[in-house]
């Protein structure tokens, strides 16, 4: 058996709970099972865990059959490459109305991470609790308790076997997703930790903090192996580049700094935002290398585009060797940057309040953002055109976003304490 003792106990409790729920049908079986499984003191919680797991398996089987039917209906070309229909990326436009509303947190939702393989996600809140949800069935599967302050950041490793979290309690934790237990607690920051990210190879974790530092932790030992210093104020957000060679950070000093992870040196300091930088995300450069016009076409005011703070009215192309970077700020703007040159390519200023979160779709063609104006917006990078504005996506500030590429689902969290699950088209 590959199950741990904790997992075996959970299965036995779920089976016993099901037997008890059937009344007198399994009366003798219940008594024998209690003795043999050593659960004489078990008290049913009436969670229906066995039924939930069974229905989840049925749903997954149906999804597999649907996917097999879809693949069968798209014949392969002679060069064994997927057909054009399969290569077309969804635009990731959330469809109104919202698919489901997940209620359970007692404080504002501050962070979301979606599982890389399954229809599971983790949400963190100011109530100090991490909740694991099946967003397909809209059921809360588990609550993880351990932090003593608001949970400020979450991320899964690439396998989905481990979840990392950080908190205002100045600690970061690594959770085993098989046993749902905390296996490591990382301490070393002198103030609240704001964000956490895994390295591409899962060997390191990066955290940023109000103590103005970014730390690199070895996941196998839990030791801090490197500290990056460069910001002059609270470091609010971090992101790792698609090839794993760079790290971007933004903070209350209004700067975005791009770091070379190999040596820990600063590659670029990107200046232009006029308020706190709340979110950063790397995007894949357009495959055709087309120009991104350096102009602010979504501005509600006559703001000028800048390159490291200076005026620029010329067209610029993304460096062929680099991807681009997106940053969202409390100055209500989203900026696109060429990482290698440090050029500010475009300013998108549609939002009416602080921009809290920015995401880039896998192809790099679309940007998804959320704001304190309660909206979620989607932009076309190449055309610099707003594709959709989901106004009043929540009843309060929309604080965080996460995208499940495999399941074509967008998830948003808010100060209204709820998590919204959106089907995309």
XYZ file of C-alpha atoms in Angstrom:
425
model
C 0.000 0.000 0.000
C 1.252 3.474 -0.876
C -1.163 5.210 1.482
C 0.093 6.864 4.640
C -1.402 5.987 8.006
C -3.295 9.293 7.999
C -4.759 8.543 4.561
C -5.800 5.032 5.634
C -7.545 6.481 8.680
C -9.356 9.064 6.521
C -10.588 6.336 4.165
C -11.781 4.159 7.055
C -13.637 7.113 8.591
C -15.266 7.928 5.263
C -16.402 4.293 4.819
C -17.731 4.136 8.373
C -19.528 7.440 7.913
C -21.241 6.065 4.806
C -22.276 2.847 6.583
C -23.758 4.817 9.482
C -25.652 7.103 7.085
C -27.510 4.047 5.737
C -29.267 3.528 9.071
C -29.833 -0.072 10.176
C -28.872 -1.584 6.803
C -25.282 -2.287 7.879
C -25.785 -2.528 11.628
C -23.622 -5.627 12.164
C -21.057 -4.507 9.617
C -20.653 -1.203 11.469
C -19.851 -2.942 14.750
C -17.273 -5.294 13.168
C -15.745 -2.500 11.103
C -15.340 -0.270 14.161
C -13.437 -3.016 15.963
C -11.206 -4.046 13.048
C -10.403 -0.451 12.020
C -9.909 0.647 15.644
C -12.527 3.411 15.322
C -14.619 2.558 18.362
C -14.722 6.197 19.452
C -15.613 7.550 15.996
C -18.341 10.197 15.853
C -19.817 10.891 12.410
C -19.334 14.409 11.069
C -21.899 13.858 8.299
C -19.566 15.302 5.660
C -20.396 12.622 3.112
C -16.726 12.319 2.092
C -17.125 8.930 0.380
C -20.032 10.150 -1.748
C -18.124 13.334 -2.725
C -15.055 11.352 -3.788
C -17.181 8.895 -5.750
C -19.011 11.646 -7.645
C -15.667 13.354 -8.328
C -14.372 10.159 -9.946
C -17.492 9.944 -12.116
C -17.028 13.564 -13.225
C -13.388 12.915 -14.098
C -14.339 9.809 -16.081
C -16.860 11.847 -18.059
C -14.235 14.527 -18.742
C -11.797 11.887 -19.993
C -14.418 10.459 -22.344
C -15.331 13.932 -23.612
C -11.672 14.751 -24.267
C -11.106 11.427 -26.050
C -14.136 12.132 -28.248
C -12.831 15.640 -29.022
C -9.373 14.341 -29.962
C -10.917 11.617 -32.144
C -12.950 14.222 -34.025
C -9.795 16.189 -34.956
C -7.630 14.022 -37.273
C -3.891 14.604 -37.195
C -2.092 16.156 -40.152
C 0.474 14.231 -42.164
C 3.323 15.794 -40.154
C 1.734 14.513 -36.911
C 1.108 18.029 -35.633
C -2.201 18.928 -33.945
C -4.810 20.394 -36.274
C -5.300 24.158 -36.443
C -8.553 23.874 -34.520
C -6.721 22.411 -31.536
C -3.948 25.003 -31.721
C -6.352 27.931 -31.441
C -6.112 29.335 -27.940
C -9.217 30.302 -26.055
C -9.399 34.016 -25.395
C -10.020 33.353 -21.705
C -12.947 35.732 -21.593
C -15.036 35.103 -18.477
C -18.669 34.402 -19.277
C -21.367 36.210 -17.302
C -23.065 35.190 -15.073
C -20.571 33.666 -12.677
C -20.542 29.850 -12.690
C -20.361 29.451 -8.913
C -19.755 31.443 -5.738
C -17.667 29.756 -3.042
C -18.517 30.919 0.459
C -16.580 29.908 3.554
C -13.900 32.413 4.471
C -14.576 34.770 7.368
C -12.288 37.507 6.081
C -11.277 39.082 2.756
C -9.799 36.625 0.254
C -6.195 37.646 -0.392
C -4.694 34.940 -2.622
C -5.595 32.062 -4.943
C -3.577 29.219 -6.484
C -5.007 26.642 -8.908
C -3.723 23.071 -9.034
C -1.677 22.419 -12.202
C -3.473 19.138 -12.952
C -6.809 18.763 -11.168
C -9.895 20.890 -10.571
C -8.561 21.905 -7.178
C -7.492 25.283 -5.892
C -6.259 26.843 -2.673
C -7.504 30.163 -1.314
C -6.004 32.263 1.470
C -7.706 34.875 3.591
C -7.229 37.432 6.299
C -8.983 34.900 8.564
C -5.572 33.037 8.616
C -7.130 29.911 7.007
C -6.191 28.199 3.740
C -9.072 26.366 2.089
C -8.770 23.650 -0.557
C -11.714 23.614 -2.996
C -12.923 21.473 -5.859
C -13.982 24.367 -8.055
C -15.833 22.051 -10.447
C -18.231 20.836 -7.756
C -17.955 24.068 -5.696
C -17.133 22.038 -2.578
C -14.613 22.838 0.145
C -12.442 19.748 0.563
C -10.187 20.799 3.430
C -9.131 23.702 5.657
C -5.437 24.114 6.484
C -4.671 25.838 9.775
C -1.225 26.889 10.913
C -0.681 30.551 10.171
C -1.383 33.052 12.942
C -1.776 36.070 10.651
C -3.506 36.848 7.341
C -2.474 34.528 4.503
C -0.935 36.782 1.839
C 0.310 34.405 -0.866
C -0.096 30.879 -2.243
C 1.483 28.793 -5.011
C 1.629 25.117 -6.041
C 4.784 23.466 -7.294
C 4.685 22.231 -10.905
C 3.619 18.716 -9.870
C 0.865 19.887 -7.545
C 2.220 17.687 -4.745
C 3.138 20.648 -2.551
C 1.525 23.981 -1.722
C 3.532 26.937 -0.427
C 1.965 29.736 1.603
C 3.119 32.966 3.203
C 1.610 35.194 5.825
C 1.733 38.450 7.703
C 2.931 36.339 10.672
C 6.432 36.561 9.038
C 6.504 32.857 8.126
C 6.174 30.760 4.980
C 4.985 27.150 5.024
C 5.189 24.140 2.716
C 2.175 21.792 2.796
C 2.100 18.157 1.631
C -1.013 17.795 -0.521
C -1.251 14.052 0.164
C -1.444 14.340 3.948
C -2.573 18.015 4.007
C 0.021 18.626 6.709
C 2.663 21.335 7.074
C 6.076 19.746 6.486
C 8.250 22.878 6.743
C 8.003 26.363 8.223
C 10.393 28.968 6.832
C 11.376 31.836 9.129
C 13.863 34.631 8.523
C 11.998 37.738 7.382
C 11.704 40.609 9.845
C 8.231 41.741 8.757
C 5.111 40.576 6.904
C 5.705 38.334 3.878
C 3.747 39.553 0.855
C 4.162 36.962 -1.909
C 5.662 33.530 -2.601
C 6.698 31.710 -5.800
C 8.331 28.387 -6.705
C 11.316 28.244 -9.028
C 10.798 26.456 -12.350
C 12.574 23.296 -11.104
C 10.799 23.413 -7.689
C 14.158 23.402 -5.893
C 13.718 26.921 -4.499
C 11.031 29.160 -3.081
C 11.150 32.943 -3.368
C 9.466 35.237 -0.850
C 9.250 39.022 -0.593
C 8.518 41.078 2.478
C 7.781 44.404 4.054
C 11.358 44.248 5.390
C 12.400 45.352 1.835
C 14.067 42.026 1.022
C 13.524 39.026 -1.252
C 14.708 35.664 0.038
C 15.509 32.416 -1.761
C 14.792 29.236 0.219
C 16.009 25.724 -0.529
C 12.859 23.559 -0.492
C 14.637 20.353 0.508
C 16.209 21.804 3.658
C 14.118 24.897 4.335
C 17.278 27.029 4.601
C 17.544 30.564 3.241
C 20.361 30.438 0.662
C 20.206 33.971 -0.763
C 18.802 37.420 0.064
C 18.202 40.045 -2.630
C 18.334 43.699 -1.568
C 17.456 46.564 -3.889
C 14.048 47.961 -2.981
C 13.789 50.922 -0.631
C 10.318 50.104 0.685
C 7.839 47.257 1.120
C 8.244 44.580 -1.599
C 4.641 43.685 -2.494
C 4.880 41.158 -5.349
C 7.226 38.836 -7.234
C 7.103 36.717 -10.404
C 9.471 34.184 -11.986
C 10.138 34.353 -15.739
C 8.955 31.574 -18.054
C 12.485 30.173 -18.482
C 13.271 30.501 -14.779
C 16.284 32.785 -15.281
C 14.742 36.056 -14.080
C 12.685 37.306 -11.175
C 10.640 40.520 -11.158
C 9.588 42.376 -8.024
C 7.446 45.422 -7.367
C 6.723 47.428 -4.273
C 5.775 50.552 -2.387
C 8.812 52.408 -3.775
C 6.919 52.490 -7.140
C 9.720 50.518 -8.849
C 9.755 47.208 -10.694
C 13.138 45.484 -10.427
C 14.206 42.612 -12.699
C 16.840 40.284 -11.198
C 19.135 37.673 -12.738
C 18.600 34.683 -10.472
C 21.912 33.001 -11.300
C 23.976 35.696 -9.619
C 21.362 37.779 -7.856
C 22.260 40.959 -9.772
C 19.801 43.628 -10.843
C 19.204 43.498 -14.610
C 16.783 46.431 -14.866
C 15.071 48.943 -12.596
C 11.829 49.950 -14.306
C 10.563 53.406 -13.352
C 7.283 54.938 -14.399
C 4.551 53.939 -11.959
C 3.368 56.739 -9.691
C 2.073 54.568 -6.850
C 2.557 51.165 -5.190
C 3.125 48.265 -7.609
C 0.674 45.548 -6.527
C 1.245 42.780 -9.095
C 3.766 41.614 -11.705
C 3.603 38.813 -14.269
C 5.815 37.640 -17.141
C 4.285 37.097 -20.579
C 5.409 35.182 -23.629
C 6.431 37.448 -26.508
C 4.236 37.282 -29.660
C 5.376 34.494 -31.969
C 5.516 36.838 -34.965
C 7.621 39.424 -33.109
C 5.159 42.150 -34.075
C 5.470 45.652 -32.695
C 3.655 46.802 -29.601
C 2.890 50.496 -30.066
C 4.261 52.636 -27.260
C 1.183 54.691 -26.501
C -1.599 54.907 -23.906
C -4.802 54.234 -25.825
C -6.917 53.235 -22.825
C -6.156 56.253 -20.681
C -8.907 58.206 -18.966
C -6.565 61.200 -18.818
C -3.799 62.707 -20.924
C -1.019 60.651 -19.348
C 2.178 60.173 -21.356
C 3.962 56.898 -21.907
C 7.455 56.673 -20.470
C 10.626 54.701 -20.888
C 12.358 54.647 -17.498
C 10.614 57.912 -16.713
C 11.274 59.740 -19.980
C 8.773 60.585 -22.690
C 8.592 58.265 -25.726
C 6.311 58.487 -28.741
C 7.951 55.920 -31.049
C 6.931 52.357 -31.804
C 9.002 49.733 -30.044
C 9.324 45.997 -30.569
C 9.888 43.425 -27.866
C 13.461 42.152 -27.940
C 13.531 38.864 -29.809
C 15.570 37.282 -27.001
C 13.173 38.202 -24.206
C 9.628 37.917 -22.972
C 7.724 40.917 -21.692
C 6.649 41.912 -18.216
C 3.307 43.275 -17.031
C 2.874 45.331 -13.858
C -0.280 46.611 -12.157
C -0.288 49.534 -9.764
C -2.342 51.659 -7.416
C -1.900 54.466 -9.962
C -4.760 52.665 -11.828
C -2.489 51.662 -14.704
C -1.084 48.482 -16.227
C 2.331 48.774 -17.872
C 4.003 46.466 -20.379
C 7.806 46.366 -20.294
C 10.502 44.916 -22.534
C 12.595 43.080 -19.962
C 16.023 43.279 -21.611
C 15.913 46.893 -22.775
C 13.825 48.252 -19.891
C 11.507 50.016 -22.355
C 7.949 50.726 -21.273
C 6.000 49.463 -24.283
C 2.436 50.426 -23.403
C 0.307 51.901 -20.639
C -3.241 50.583 -20.201
C -5.310 52.876 -18.015
C -8.893 51.644 -18.204
C -9.391 50.871 -14.520
C -11.021 53.473 -12.284
C -9.170 52.445 -9.118
C -6.155 50.491 -7.853
C -5.095 47.550 -10.034
C -4.692 44.623 -7.657
C -3.809 41.664 -9.918
C -2.546 41.034 -13.450
C -2.296 37.739 -15.370
C -0.995 36.881 -18.834
C -2.470 33.956 -20.796
C -0.031 31.205 -21.904
C 0.324 32.498 -25.491
C 1.113 36.012 -24.247
C -1.729 37.465 -26.321
C -4.079 38.526 -23.541
C -3.836 40.270 -20.172
C -6.425 39.749 -17.424
C -6.606 42.271 -14.596
C -8.687 43.009 -11.520
C -9.150 46.180 -9.534
C -10.682 47.962 -6.590
C -13.254 49.262 -9.091
C -14.803 45.746 -8.657
C -14.183 44.828 -12.290
C -12.228 42.172 -14.197
C -10.893 43.291 -17.577
C -9.262 41.503 -20.507
C -6.913 43.212 -22.973
C -5.496 42.142 -26.329
C -1.735 42.803 -26.158
C -1.041 43.088 -29.889
C -4.076 45.219 -30.742
C -4.027 47.110 -27.433
C -7.773 46.716 -27.253
C -9.981 45.955 -24.272
C -11.859 42.783 -25.170
C -14.181 42.606 -22.194
C -15.058 44.437 -19.008
C -16.822 42.346 -16.368
C -18.190 45.221 -14.304
C -19.230 44.468 -10.719
C -17.537 41.060 -10.842
C -17.731 41.195 -7.037
C -19.565 43.404 -4.572
C -16.241 44.693 -3.217
C -12.597 45.113 -4.300
C -11.327 42.227 -6.488
C -8.016 41.367 -4.820
C -6.671 38.294 -6.635
C -6.970 36.191 -9.791
C -5.924 32.722 -10.918
C -6.289 30.980 -14.270
C -6.689 27.254 -14.901
C -5.507 26.725 -18.471
C -6.382 23.022 -18.501
C -9.974 23.611 -17.409
C -10.516 26.994 -19.091
C -11.573 28.547 -15.805
C -10.853 31.913 -14.200
C -11.089 32.322 -10.431
C -11.300 35.611 -8.536
C -11.201 36.542 -4.847
C -12.481 39.640 -3.139
C -12.754 41.680 0.009
C -16.399 40.516 0.034
C -14.961 37.204 1.416
C -16.209 35.196 -1.583
C -14.452 33.329 -4.383
C -16.037 33.453 -7.858
C -15.514 30.748 -10.476
C -15.907 31.918 -14.090
C -16.265 29.753 -17.174
C -14.251 31.208 -20.068
C -14.947 31.239 -23.791
